[in-house]
Amino acid sequence: MKKISKYLLLALLLGFAYSCENAYNVDPDDEILEENSFTNVDDLERGVYGVYAGISGSNIIGWSSRFSDDCRIGETNRGQGIQVHRWSINPGTDEVGSLWGNMYNVIARTNRLLEAIDKISPLNEEEEATMQRIKAECLAIRAMQHFDLMRLYAQDYESASLAVPIIDGVYVFEQFPRNTVGEVFGFVKTDLAEAYNLLSASYTDNTRFTKTGIAALRARVALYEKDYASAISFATQVINASPLATSSEFQGVFTDQVETEVVFKLARTTGDGSVGTLFTDTNGDVFFNLSYGLYYHMAQNGFTNDIRTYVNIDVANFDENNLMVGKYLGSDANFGLNDIKVFRTGEQYLIRAEAYARTGSLDLAAADVQTLRNARVVPGGEAVTVSYTNVSNAVNDILGERRFELAFEGHRSFDLRRYGLGVNRNADDCSQAADPCALDATDYRMALPIPSAEIFANDVIQQNNQY
C-alpha cells in the first residue's frame, strides 16, 4: 500500500487545492507544525469535525442534476451550470476541477488524522474507544470519496479501466498514476470492512458515519461492482435497522423535521452552503427548472397519488411553465438551506430490488418496489401495483422508480451510466438552439476529464480518451 503527503494543518482545515498532487509538496519548515497539530484525543475530535465540514455533498447533486435529463435551463439563469448542462466540458471546466479538488482535500484530511491516531496513546478505555470511532469514520469517509471520484472520472466501471489515484497516507513530493477501477473497488471495500468492525453499534448519530451508514455505502458500492449478493445483504441490513418514512413523514424528511429513514446526512446550518441555490437563487431567480421529461415521467406513474411529487416540485409556487425544484426549499430565514441526505432507506430498497431483479428473483424485486410505493402513496390514494414478467421489464421499471424517488439527490447521471444509457432529454427541455437533446452512451463526455491543474502538476497521470 502507498502512503501520501505531509500536509500543513492550515491546508488540511481550510484549503481546497484543485490538484491532489499539490498536497504532496511541503516545505521542510512546515513539518514543525505537523508534529504539533494533533497531540491528544480532543485534537483528533476537532480534526474529524473538519473532515466532515470539508465534504461538499452538493457538488455531486449539482453535477448529476445539471448533466442529466432531470433539469432544464431556467429563464432567469445567468450562466450558472450552463457548461455542464450543455456538455461543453473540458479539463479546464470549473466543476471538473472543484469536484476533484474538494474530494482529494477531504481524503488528505482523513489521511492526516489516520497518521496522527497511530502516534497518540489513549489515557483510558474511553479515549481508546473514541480513537477507534474516529479512525472508523475517517476510513469510511476516505472510502466514500474514492468511490465518488471513481464514479465521476472513470470512463466506465469495468475492473481493468483507469479510475483515479488511490491516496492512502501522507507523502512528500510523490506523484501518483491512476489506479484501475478494480483496484479502487478493492481499496474502498477494505476501508469499509475495517471501519465497520471498529465502530460500536451503539453509535447512532446520523450526521456521522455509523454501522448502518457504512452498510448503506457498502450496498451502493456492491451494486456498482455488480456484486448483487453483497448488495442484497448490505441493503437488507440497512432496511432492518432503518424503516421507511411514512407518507405523512416524507415531506418532513426534506424539511429536516423528520429523521426517519435518514441513514447519513451532512448537517447544514446558517452560514453553510445552501444546496437549494443550485436550482433557485435566494432572490427567486430560477437557474434550473425541473425538466418536463421528469415531470412527464412522474405523471405517467400516478404522480397525483404520490407524495414524492409534492417534494420534487415546489407546489406552493406551481407553474407548469416554470416548474421549480422543491426538494431543498430551506426556510424563510435561510432559503435553500437543508441537510444533505447522503443515504436514505428508500435508496436501499431500490438497490435490493435491482439486485434481486438482475439475479432473476423477480417476485422479490417487485415486493421491494411495492413496499416503497405503498409508503409513498398519499393518504387515501392507491399505489400502482408492481409485477414483473422478465428481467428487462424489472430493471427498467426500477430505473424509473429511482428517477422518481432519488430526483436531485445526485444519482441520475450515474444510473444512466450503470445502465449503459446516454442522456436523452425531452424535446420540450431543449427548445433553445444551444440546448442539446441527446448524448450517446459511448460519448467520452459521459465521464469527466482529469482536471488541467492535475495534468500540469502530475507527470505520471493519464488523461481520459478524447479530452
GROMACS .gro file of C-alpha atoms in nm:
model
  467
    1MET     CA    1   0.000   0.000   0.000
    2LYS     CA    2   0.111   0.353  -0.068
    3LYS     CA    3   0.143   0.637   0.188
    4ILE     CA    4   0.061   1.011   0.089
    5SER     CA    5   0.177   1.369   0.160
    6LYS     CA    6   0.275   1.572   0.467
    7TYR     CA    7   0.010   1.842   0.478
    8LEU     CA    8   0.002   2.178   0.653
    9LEU     CA    9  -0.266   2.187   0.922
   10LEU     CA   10  -0.397   2.510   0.769
   11ALA     CA   11  -0.420   2.347   0.430
   12LEU     CA   12  -0.596   2.049   0.582
   13LEU     CA   13  -0.853   2.254   0.764
   14LEU     CA   14  -0.909   2.531   0.510
   15GLY     CA   15  -0.750   2.457   0.174
   16PHE     CA   16  -0.926   2.330  -0.137
   17ALA     CA   17  -0.649   2.279  -0.393
   18TYR     CA   18  -0.760   2.160  -0.737
   19SER     CA   19  -0.464   1.925  -0.782
   20CYS     CA   20  -0.428   1.638  -0.539
   21GLU     CA   21  -0.058   1.648  -0.627
   22ASN     CA   22  -0.036   1.992  -0.462
   23ALA     CA   23  -0.091   1.814  -0.131
   24TYR     CA   24   0.237   1.628  -0.171
   25ASN     CA   25   0.471   1.928  -0.175
   26VAL     CA   26   0.552   2.076   0.165
   27ASP     CA   27   0.844   2.292   0.272
   28PRO     CA   28   1.061   2.130   0.543
   29ASP     CA   29   0.979   2.414   0.785
   30ASP     CA   30   0.614   2.316   0.770
   31GLU     CA   31   0.687   1.983   0.934
   32ILE     CA   32   0.730   2.167   1.266
   33LEU     CA   33   0.359   2.250   1.251
   34GLU     CA   34   0.283   1.891   1.155
   35GLU     CA   35   0.431   1.747   1.471
   36ASN     CA   36   0.217   1.969   1.695
   37SER     CA   37  -0.111   1.958   1.504
   38PHE     CA   38  -0.268   1.659   1.683
   39THR     CA   39  -0.132   1.566   2.023
   40ASN     CA   40  -0.434   1.428   2.210
   41VAL     CA   41  -0.782   1.285   2.163
   42ASP     CA   42  -0.952   1.625   2.184
   43ASP     CA   43  -0.738   1.740   1.891
   44LEU     CA   44  -0.848   1.435   1.696
   45GLU     CA   45  -1.213   1.508   1.770
   46ARG     CA   46  -1.175   1.863   1.642
   47GLY     CA   47  -0.994   1.727   1.339
   48VAL     CA   48  -1.275   1.491   1.243
   49TYR     CA   49  -1.520   1.782   1.259
   50GLY     CA   50  -1.301   1.944   0.993
   51VAL     CA   51  -1.317   1.628   0.784
   52TYR     CA   52  -1.698   1.626   0.783
   53ALA     CA   53  -1.708   2.001   0.721
   54GLY     CA   54  -1.500   1.953   0.409
   55ILE     CA   55  -1.745   1.714   0.240
   56SER     CA   56  -1.945   1.916  -0.009
   57GLY     CA   57  -2.231   1.679  -0.089
   58SER     CA   58  -2.397   1.943  -0.304
   59ASN     CA   59  -2.125   1.922  -0.571
   60ILE     CA   60  -2.235   1.576  -0.686
   61ILE     CA   61  -2.601   1.679  -0.667
   62GLY     CA   62  -2.526   1.978  -0.888
   63TRP     CA   63  -2.322   1.782  -1.141
   64SER     CA   64  -2.563   1.490  -1.177
   65SER     CA   65  -2.878   1.703  -1.193
   66ARG     CA   66  -2.744   1.953  -1.446
   67PHE     CA   67  -2.567   1.697  -1.663
   68SER     CA   68  -2.859   1.457  -1.695
   69ASP     CA   69  -3.222   1.486  -1.806
   70ASP     CA   70  -3.380   1.598  -1.479
   71CYS     CA   71  -3.325   1.972  -1.530
   72ARG     CA   72  -3.383   2.234  -1.795
   73ILE     CA   73  -3.233   2.581  -1.803
   74GLY     CA   74  -3.445   2.844  -1.627
   75GLU     CA   75  -3.536   3.168  -1.796
   76THR     CA   76  -3.352   3.367  -1.530
   77ASN     CA   77  -3.033   3.160  -1.543
   78ARG     CA   78  -2.734   3.396  -1.550
   79GLY     CA   79  -2.482   3.139  -1.669
   80GLN     CA   80  -2.482   2.909  -1.366
   81GLY     CA   81  -2.402   2.549  -1.466
   82ILE     CA   82  -2.455   2.614  -1.837
   83GLN     CA   83  -2.135   2.442  -1.949
   84VAL     CA   84  -2.224   2.125  -1.764
   85HIS     CA   85  -2.583   2.122  -1.884
   86ARG     CA   86  -2.481   2.178  -2.246
   87TRP     CA   87  -2.199   1.922  -2.218
   88SER     CA   88  -1.941   2.183  -2.309
   89ILE     CA   89  -1.692   2.011  -2.080
   90ASN     CA   90  -1.313   2.022  -2.091
   91PRO     CA   91  -1.026   1.975  -1.844
   92GLY     CA   92  -1.045   2.344  -1.751
   93THR     CA   93  -1.417   2.347  -1.667
   94ASP     CA   94  -1.461   2.485  -1.314
   95GLU     CA   95  -1.676   2.199  -1.188
   96VAL     CA   96  -1.426   1.943  -1.316
   97GLY     CA   97  -1.151   2.091  -1.101
   98SER     CA   98  -1.360   2.172  -0.796
   99LEU     CA   99  -1.504   1.819  -0.765
  100TRP     CA  100  -1.155   1.668  -0.789
  101GLY     CA  101  -1.002   1.922  -0.552
  102ASN     CA  102  -1.272   1.901  -0.289
  103MET     CA  103  -1.270   1.523  -0.267
  104TYR     CA  104  -0.893   1.486  -0.260
  105ASN     CA  105  -0.876   1.757   0.002
  106VAL     CA  106  -1.117   1.558   0.221
  107ILE     CA  107  -0.907   1.247   0.160
  108ALA     CA  108  -0.597   1.439   0.269
  109ARG     CA  109  -0.772   1.539   0.591
  110THR     CA  110  -0.865   1.179   0.667
  111ASN     CA  111  -0.511   1.060   0.600
  112ARG     CA  112  -0.366   1.328   0.823
  113LEU     CA  113  -0.588   1.216   1.110
  114LEU     CA  114  -0.524   0.848   1.049
  115GLU     CA  115  -0.150   0.910   1.070
  116ALA     CA  116  -0.194   1.110   1.391
  117ILE     CA  117  -0.404   0.838   1.555
  118ASP     CA  118  -0.115   0.595   1.528
  119LYS     CA  119   0.108   0.836   1.724
  120ILE     CA  120  -0.126   0.910   2.017
  121SER     CA  121  -0.157   0.684   2.321
  122PRO     CA  122  -0.502   0.683   2.484
  123LEU     CA  123  -0.512   0.763   2.855
  124ASN     CA  124  -0.802   0.531   2.933
  125GLU     CA  125  -1.060   0.299   2.778
  126GLU     CA  126  -1.292   0.587   2.694
  127GLU     CA  127  -1.022   0.760   2.492
  128GLU     CA  128  -0.933   0.434   2.321
  129ALA     CA  129  -1.298   0.390   2.216
  130THR     CA  130  -1.311   0.749   2.087
  131MET     CA  131  -0.995   0.696   1.884
  132GLN     CA  132  -1.138   0.378   1.734
  133ARG     CA  133  -1.455   0.564   1.637
  134ILE     CA  134  -1.262   0.850   1.477
  135LYS     CA  135  -1.046   0.604   1.286
  136ALA     CA  136  -1.357   0.424   1.160
  137GLU     CA  137  -1.518   0.750   1.049
  138CYS     CA  138  -1.203   0.858   0.864
  139LEU     CA  139  -1.178   0.523   0.687
  140ALA     CA  140  -1.542   0.536   0.582
  141ILE     CA  141  -1.515   0.893   0.455
  142ARG     CA  142  -1.193   0.814   0.269
  143ALA     CA  143  -1.366   0.518   0.105
  144MET     CA  144  -1.671   0.726   0.006
  145GLN     CA  145  -1.456   0.998  -0.150
  146HIS     CA  146  -1.251   0.749  -0.353
  147PHE     CA  147  -1.571   0.579  -0.468
  148ASP     CA  148  -1.728   0.909  -0.574
  149LEU     CA  149  -1.413   1.013  -0.759
  150MET     CA  150  -1.417   0.682  -0.943
  151ARG     CA  151  -1.785   0.728  -1.035
  152LEU     CA  152  -1.706   1.067  -1.183
  153TYR     CA  153  -1.371   1.022  -1.359
  154ALA     CA  154  -1.358   0.656  -1.469
  155GLN     CA  155  -1.469   0.619  -1.831
  156ASP     CA  156  -1.654   0.302  -1.738
  157TYR     CA  157  -1.687   0.082  -1.431
  158GLU     CA  158  -1.514  -0.228  -1.569
  159SER     CA  159  -1.238  -0.367  -1.349
  160ALA     CA  160  -0.943  -0.304  -1.583
  161SER     CA  161  -1.038   0.054  -1.677
  162LEU     CA  162  -0.850   0.352  -1.539
  163ALA     CA  163  -1.012   0.519  -1.240
  164VAL     CA  164  -0.834   0.766  -1.008
  165PRO     CA  165  -0.521   0.766  -0.791
  166ILE     CA  166  -0.560   0.586  -0.460
  167ILE     CA  167  -0.426   0.810  -0.183
  168ASP     CA  168  -0.398   0.620   0.141
  169GLY     CA  169  -0.143   0.801   0.356
  170VAL     CA  170   0.070   1.116   0.397
  171TYR     CA  171   0.352   1.185   0.145
  172VAL     CA  172   0.616   1.438   0.049
  173PHE     CA  173   0.677   1.516  -0.321
  174GLU     CA  174   0.535   1.194  -0.469
  175GLN     CA  175   0.324   1.183  -0.786
  176PHE     CA  176   0.068   0.910  -0.846
  177PRO     CA  177  -0.076   0.748  -1.157
  178ARG     CA  178  -0.437   0.641  -1.190
  179ASN     CA  179  -0.534   0.311  -1.035
  180THR     CA  180  -0.780   0.081  -1.207
  181VAL     CA  181  -1.148   0.056  -1.127
  182GLY     CA  182  -1.088  -0.287  -0.977
  183GLU     CA  183  -0.813  -0.155  -0.754
  184VAL     CA  184  -1.033   0.130  -0.631
  185PHE     CA  185  -1.319  -0.109  -0.558
  186GLY     CA  186  -1.080  -0.329  -0.360
  187PHE     CA  187  -0.938  -0.037  -0.164
  188VAL     CA  188  -1.283   0.102  -0.085
  189LYS     CA  189  -1.414  -0.233   0.036
  190THR     CA  190  -1.111  -0.290   0.257
  191ASP     CA  191  -1.151   0.051   0.422
  192LEU     CA  192  -1.523  -0.005   0.475
  193ALA     CA  193  -1.477  -0.351   0.625
  194GLU     CA  194  -1.222  -0.218   0.875
  195ALA     CA  195  -1.438   0.084   0.956
  196TYR     CA  196  -1.743  -0.133   1.018
  197ASN     CA  197  -1.553  -0.360   1.254
  198LEU     CA  198  -1.417  -0.065   1.453
  199LEU     CA  199  -1.750   0.111   1.510
  200SER     CA  200  -1.977   0.035   1.802
  201ALA     CA  201  -2.340  -0.044   1.724
  202SER     CA  202  -2.436   0.199   2.000
  203TYR     CA  203  -2.306   0.494   1.796
  204THR     CA  204  -2.616   0.618   1.611
  205ASP     CA  205  -2.557   0.985   1.524
  206ASN     CA  206  -2.684   1.009   1.166
  207THR     CA  207  -2.479   1.323   1.099
  208ARG     CA  208  -2.174   1.094   1.128
  209PHE     CA  209  -2.090   0.756   0.982
  210THR     CA  210  -2.246   0.470   1.182
  211LYS     CA  211  -2.254   0.096   1.122
  212THR     CA  212  -2.581   0.142   0.935
  213GLY     CA  213  -2.434   0.425   0.730
  214ILE     CA  214  -2.135   0.210   0.637
  215ALA     CA  215  -2.369  -0.074   0.537
  216ALA     CA  216  -2.558   0.170   0.313
  217LEU     CA  217  -2.236   0.272   0.138
  218ARG     CA  218  -2.131  -0.092   0.105
  219ALA     CA  219  -2.465  -0.172  -0.060
  220ARG     CA  220  -2.420   0.112  -0.310
  221VAL     CA  221  -2.063   0.008  -0.387
  222ALA     CA  222  -2.170  -0.355  -0.436
  223LEU     CA  223  -2.442  -0.252  -0.681
  224TYR     CA  224  -2.190  -0.061  -0.894
  225GLU     CA  225  -1.950  -0.356  -0.882
  226LYS     CA  226  -2.234  -0.593  -0.982
  227ASP     CA  227  -2.180  -0.796  -0.665
  228TYR     CA  228  -2.552  -0.848  -0.626
  229ALA     CA  229  -2.539  -1.096  -0.338
  230SER     CA  230  -2.348  -0.841  -0.128
  231ALA     CA  231  -2.579  -0.560  -0.239
  232ILE     CA  232  -2.877  -0.760  -0.115
  233SER     CA  233  -2.707  -0.844   0.214
  234PHE     CA  234  -2.593  -0.491   0.297
  235ALA     CA  235  -2.917  -0.327   0.184
  236THR     CA  236  -3.113  -0.572   0.398
  237GLN     CA  237  -2.904  -0.473   0.698
  238VAL     CA  238  -2.997  -0.107   0.643
  239ILE     CA  239  -3.364  -0.184   0.578
  240ASN     CA  240  -3.387  -0.383   0.901
  241ALA     CA  241  -3.224  -0.104   1.101
  242SER     CA  242  -3.392   0.199   0.946
  243PRO     CA  243  -3.762   0.186   0.846
  244LEU     CA  244  -3.905   0.387   0.559
  245ALA     CA  245  -4.067   0.720   0.632
  246THR     CA  246  -4.445   0.706   0.606
  247SER     CA  247  -4.633   0.916   0.355
  248SER     CA  248  -4.716   1.168   0.629
  249GLU     CA  249  -4.348   1.187   0.731
  250PHE     CA  250  -4.184   1.202   0.389
  251GLN     CA  251  -4.207   1.578   0.327
  252GLY     CA  252  -4.062   1.632   0.674
  253VAL     CA  253  -3.753   1.433   0.575
  254PHE     CA  254  -3.664   1.710   0.330
  255THR     CA  255  -3.758   1.999   0.557
  256ASP     CA  256  -3.527   1.845   0.821
  257GLN     CA  257  -3.813   1.795   1.064
  258VAL     CA  258  -3.819   1.414   1.039
  259GLU     CA  259  -3.522   1.181   1.083
  260THR     CA  260  -3.699   0.857   0.985
  261GLU     CA  261  -3.507   0.670   0.710
  262VAL     CA  262  -3.225   0.929   0.708
  263VAL     CA  263  -2.928   0.696   0.746
  264PHE     CA  264  -2.649   0.951   0.698
  265LYS     CA  265  -2.676   1.321   0.628
  266LEU     CA  266  -2.445   1.621   0.608
  267ALA     CA  267  -2.581   1.869   0.860
  268ARG     CA  268  -2.609   2.225   0.732
  269THR     CA  269  -2.654   2.537   0.949
  270THR     CA  270  -2.667   2.911   0.888
  271GLY     CA  271  -2.357   3.019   0.700
  272ASP     CA  272  -2.311   2.686   0.522
  273GLY     CA  273  -2.368   2.647   0.151
  274SER     CA  274  -2.735   2.617   0.053
  275VAL     CA  275  -2.796   2.318  -0.172
  276GLY     CA  276  -3.126   2.462  -0.293
  277THR     CA  277  -2.949   2.752  -0.462
  278LEU     CA  278  -2.815   2.508  -0.718
  279PHE     CA  279  -3.163   2.540  -0.868
  280THR     CA  280  -3.320   2.865  -0.746
  281ASP     CA  281  -3.140   3.176  -0.620
  282THR     CA  282  -3.227   3.345  -0.292
  283ASN     CA  283  -3.381   3.631  -0.492
  284GLY     CA  284  -3.616   3.392  -0.672
  285ASP     CA  285  -3.423   3.367  -0.999
  286VAL     CA  286  -3.458   3.013  -1.133
  287PHE     CA  287  -3.129   2.873  -1.259
  288PHE     CA  288  -3.268   2.529  -1.339
  289ASN     CA  289  -3.625   2.405  -1.356
  290LEU     CA  290  -3.739   2.052  -1.301
  291SER     CA  291  -3.737   1.911  -1.653
  292TYR     CA  292  -4.051   1.834  -1.849
  293GLY     CA  293  -3.902   1.490  -1.904
  294LEU     CA  294  -3.905   1.421  -1.530
  295TYR     CA  295  -4.247   1.587  -1.493
  296TYR     CA  296  -4.399   1.366  -1.763
  297HIS     CA  297  -4.230   1.059  -1.611
  298MET     CA  298  -4.388   1.130  -1.274
  299ALA     CA  299  -4.725   1.193  -1.440
  300GLN     CA  300  -4.711   0.854  -1.610
  301ASN     CA  301  -4.652   0.691  -1.273
  302GLY     CA  302  -4.955   0.815  -1.083
  303PHE     CA  303  -4.797   1.134  -0.954
  304THR     CA  304  -5.111   1.288  -0.806
  305ASN     CA  305  -5.129   0.991  -0.569
  306ASP     CA  306  -4.758   1.001  -0.482
  307ILE     CA  307  -4.617   1.217  -0.204
  308ARG     CA  308  -4.282   1.237  -0.386
  309THR     CA  309  -4.446   1.468  -0.642
  310TYR     CA  310  -4.505   1.723  -0.367
  311VAL     CA  311  -4.138   1.705  -0.265
  312ASN     CA  312  -3.975   1.707  -0.608
  313ILE     CA  313  -4.185   2.006  -0.723
  314ASP     CA  314  -4.226   2.334  -0.536
  315VAL     CA  315  -4.605   2.302  -0.531
  316ALA     CA  316  -4.655   2.625  -0.336
  317ASN     CA  317  -4.528   2.810  -0.643
  318PHE     CA  318  -4.661   2.567  -0.902
  319ASP     CA  319  -4.648   2.688  -1.259
  320GLU     CA  320  -4.636   2.428  -1.537
  321ASN     CA  321  -4.426   2.668  -1.743
  322ASN     CA  322  -4.185   2.730  -1.456
  323LEU     CA  323  -4.155   2.406  -1.259
  324MET     CA  324  -3.936   2.483  -0.960
  325VAL     CA  325  -3.739   2.215  -0.774
  326GLY     CA  326  -3.898   2.162  -0.433
  327LYS     CA  327  -3.662   1.922  -0.257
  328TYR     CA  328  -3.443   2.189  -0.095
  329LEU     CA  329  -3.654   2.493  -0.010
  330GLY     CA  330  -3.495   2.565   0.327
  331SER     CA  331  -3.679   2.812   0.546
  332ASP     CA  332  -3.796   3.173   0.529
  333ALA     CA  333  -3.478   3.276   0.709
  334ASN     CA  334  -3.244   3.056   0.505
  335PHE     CA  335  -3.379   2.980   0.159
  336GLY     CA  336  -3.237   2.661   0.010
  337LEU     CA  337  -3.051   2.559   0.328
  338ASN     CA  338  -3.118   2.194   0.408
  339ASP     CA  339  -2.926   1.899   0.537
  340ILE     CA  340  -2.793   1.683   0.254
  341LYS     CA  341  -2.924   1.327   0.274
  342VAL     CA  342  -2.636   1.108   0.159
  343PHE     CA  343  -2.804   0.774   0.234
  344ARG     CA  344  -3.175   0.703   0.277
  345THR     CA  345  -3.360   0.377   0.326
  346GLY     CA  346  -3.561   0.442   0.009
  347GLU     CA  347  -3.244   0.401  -0.196
  348GLN     CA  348  -3.164   0.077  -0.015
  349TYR     CA  349  -3.499  -0.076  -0.117
  350LEU     CA  350  -3.419   0.011  -0.477
  351ILE     CA  351  -3.064  -0.128  -0.450
  352ARG     CA  352  -3.203  -0.455  -0.318
  353ALA     CA  353  -3.482  -0.461  -0.577
  354GLU     CA  354  -3.237  -0.412  -0.862
  355ALA     CA  355  -3.002  -0.677  -0.725
  356TYR     CA  356  -3.294  -0.920  -0.691
  357ALA     CA  357  -3.408  -0.844  -1.045
  358ARG     CA  358  -3.064  -0.886  -1.200
  359THR     CA  359  -3.032  -1.228  -1.032
  360GLY     CA  360  -3.376  -1.343  -1.150
  361SER     CA  361  -3.571  -1.305  -0.825
  362LEU     CA  362  -3.847  -1.103  -0.990
  363ASP     CA  363  -4.111  -1.155  -0.720
  364LEU     CA  364  -3.874  -1.029  -0.450
  365ALA     CA  365  -3.780  -0.730  -0.667
  366ALA     CA  366  -4.146  -0.646  -0.721
  367ALA     CA  367  -4.218  -0.680  -0.349
  368ASP     CA  368  -3.949  -0.426  -0.261
  369VAL     CA  369  -4.071  -0.172  -0.515
  370GLN     CA  370  -4.429  -0.230  -0.400
  371THR     CA  371  -4.326  -0.167  -0.038
  372LEU     CA  372  -4.164   0.160  -0.139
  373ARG     CA  373  -4.463   0.273  -0.345
  374ASN     CA  374  -4.704   0.185  -0.065
  375ALA     CA  375  -4.501   0.407   0.170
  376ARG     CA  376  -4.514   0.695  -0.078
  377VAL     CA  377  -4.884   0.692  -0.165
  378VAL     CA  378  -5.074   0.998  -0.041
  379PRO     CA  379  -5.333   0.941   0.234
  380GLY     CA  380  -5.644   0.800   0.071
  381GLY     CA  381  -5.460   0.721  -0.252
  382GLU     CA  382  -5.377   0.388  -0.407
  383ALA     CA  383  -5.028   0.273  -0.509
  384VAL     CA  384  -4.963   0.140  -0.857
  385THR     CA  385  -4.941  -0.240  -0.842
  386VAL     CA  386  -4.599  -0.384  -0.923
  387SER     CA  387  -4.534  -0.707  -1.108
  388TYR     CA  388  -4.253  -0.816  -1.339
  389THR     CA  389  -4.255  -1.075  -1.617
  390ASN     CA  390  -3.886  -1.063  -1.711
  391VAL     CA  391  -3.554  -0.914  -1.603
  392SER     CA  392  -3.557  -0.637  -1.864
  393ASN     CA  393  -3.902  -0.521  -1.757
  394ALA     CA  394  -3.795  -0.523  -1.393
  395VAL     CA  395  -3.466  -0.335  -1.420
  396ASN     CA  396  -3.617  -0.071  -1.648
  397ASP     CA  397  -3.904  -0.011  -1.408
  398ILE     CA  398  -3.659   0.012  -1.118
  399LEU     CA  399  -3.455   0.269  -1.310
  400GLY     CA  400  -3.770   0.477  -1.347
  401GLU     CA  401  -3.850   0.433  -0.979
  402ARG     CA  402  -3.501   0.553  -0.889
  403ARG     CA  403  -3.559   0.863  -1.101
  404PHE     CA  404  -3.879   0.943  -0.910
  405GLU     CA  405  -3.752   0.855  -0.561
  406LEU     CA  406  -3.398   0.997  -0.583
  407ALA     CA  407  -3.450   1.305  -0.801
  408PHE     CA  408  -3.197   1.581  -0.728
  409GLU     CA  409  -3.004   1.365  -0.480
  410GLY     CA  410  -2.705   1.302  -0.708
  411HIS     CA  411  -2.789   0.967  -0.871
  412ARG     CA  412  -2.940   1.016  -1.217
  413SER     CA  413  -2.629   1.063  -1.433
  414PHE     CA  414  -2.458   0.768  -1.265
  415ASP     CA  415  -2.764   0.547  -1.307
  416LEU     CA  416  -2.767   0.620  -1.679
  417ARG     CA  417  -2.400   0.519  -1.699
  418ARG     CA  418  -2.455   0.200  -1.499
  419TYR     CA  419  -2.738   0.103  -1.733
  420GLY     CA  420  -2.529   0.173  -2.043
  421LEU     CA  421  -2.758   0.459  -2.143
  422GLY     CA  422  -2.686   0.806  -2.272
  423VAL     CA  423  -2.878   1.122  -2.187
  424ASN     CA  424  -3.197   1.175  -2.389
  425ARG     CA  425  -3.385   1.489  -2.292
  426ASN     CA  426  -3.744   1.560  -2.379
  427ALA     CA  427  -3.777   1.792  -2.677
  428ASP     CA  428  -3.953   2.046  -2.455
  429ASP     CA  429  -3.638   2.067  -2.242
  430CYS     CA  430  -3.405   2.164  -2.527
  431SER     CA  431  -3.608   2.412  -2.727
  432GLN     CA  432  -3.329   2.671  -2.740
  433ALA     CA  433  -3.091   2.628  -3.031
  434ALA     CA  434  -2.791   2.596  -2.798
  435ASP     CA  435  -2.954   2.329  -2.579
  436PRO     CA  436  -2.857   1.979  -2.694
  437CYS     CA  437  -3.108   1.698  -2.653
  438ALA     CA  438  -2.901   1.380  -2.664
  439LEU     CA  439  -2.563   1.249  -2.559
  440ASP     CA  440  -2.478   0.896  -2.670
  441ALA     CA  441  -2.388   0.637  -2.408
  442THR     CA  442  -2.045   0.595  -2.570
  443ASP     CA  443  -1.968   0.968  -2.579
  444TYR     CA  444  -1.643   1.046  -2.396
  445ARG     CA  445  -1.814   1.329  -2.206
  446MET     CA  446  -2.016   1.082  -2.000
  447ALA     CA  447  -1.704   1.077  -1.778
  448LEU     CA  448  -1.525   1.385  -1.650
  449PRO     CA  449  -1.175   1.468  -1.773
  450ILE     CA  450  -0.882   1.475  -1.536
  451PRO     CA  451  -0.852   1.846  -1.443
  452SER     CA  452  -0.594   2.060  -1.621
  453ALA     CA  453  -0.425   2.152  -1.293
  454GLU     CA  454  -0.366   1.785  -1.216
  455ILE     CA  455  -0.234   1.712  -1.566
  456PHE     CA  456   0.010   2.003  -1.544
  457ALA     CA  457   0.132   1.915  -1.194
  458ASN     CA  458   0.143   1.536  -1.219
  459ASP     CA  459   0.380   1.389  -1.479
  460VAL     CA  460   0.253   1.033  -1.438
  461ILE     CA  461  -0.122   1.079  -1.464
  462GLN     CA  462  -0.309   0.992  -1.784
  463GLN     CA  463  -0.594   1.192  -1.934
  464ASN     CA  464  -0.923   1.031  -2.037
  465ASN     CA  465  -0.961   0.950  -2.404
  466GLN     CA  466  -1.058   1.232  -2.643
  467TYR     CA  467  -1.013   1.513  -2.389
   0.00000   0.00000   0.00000
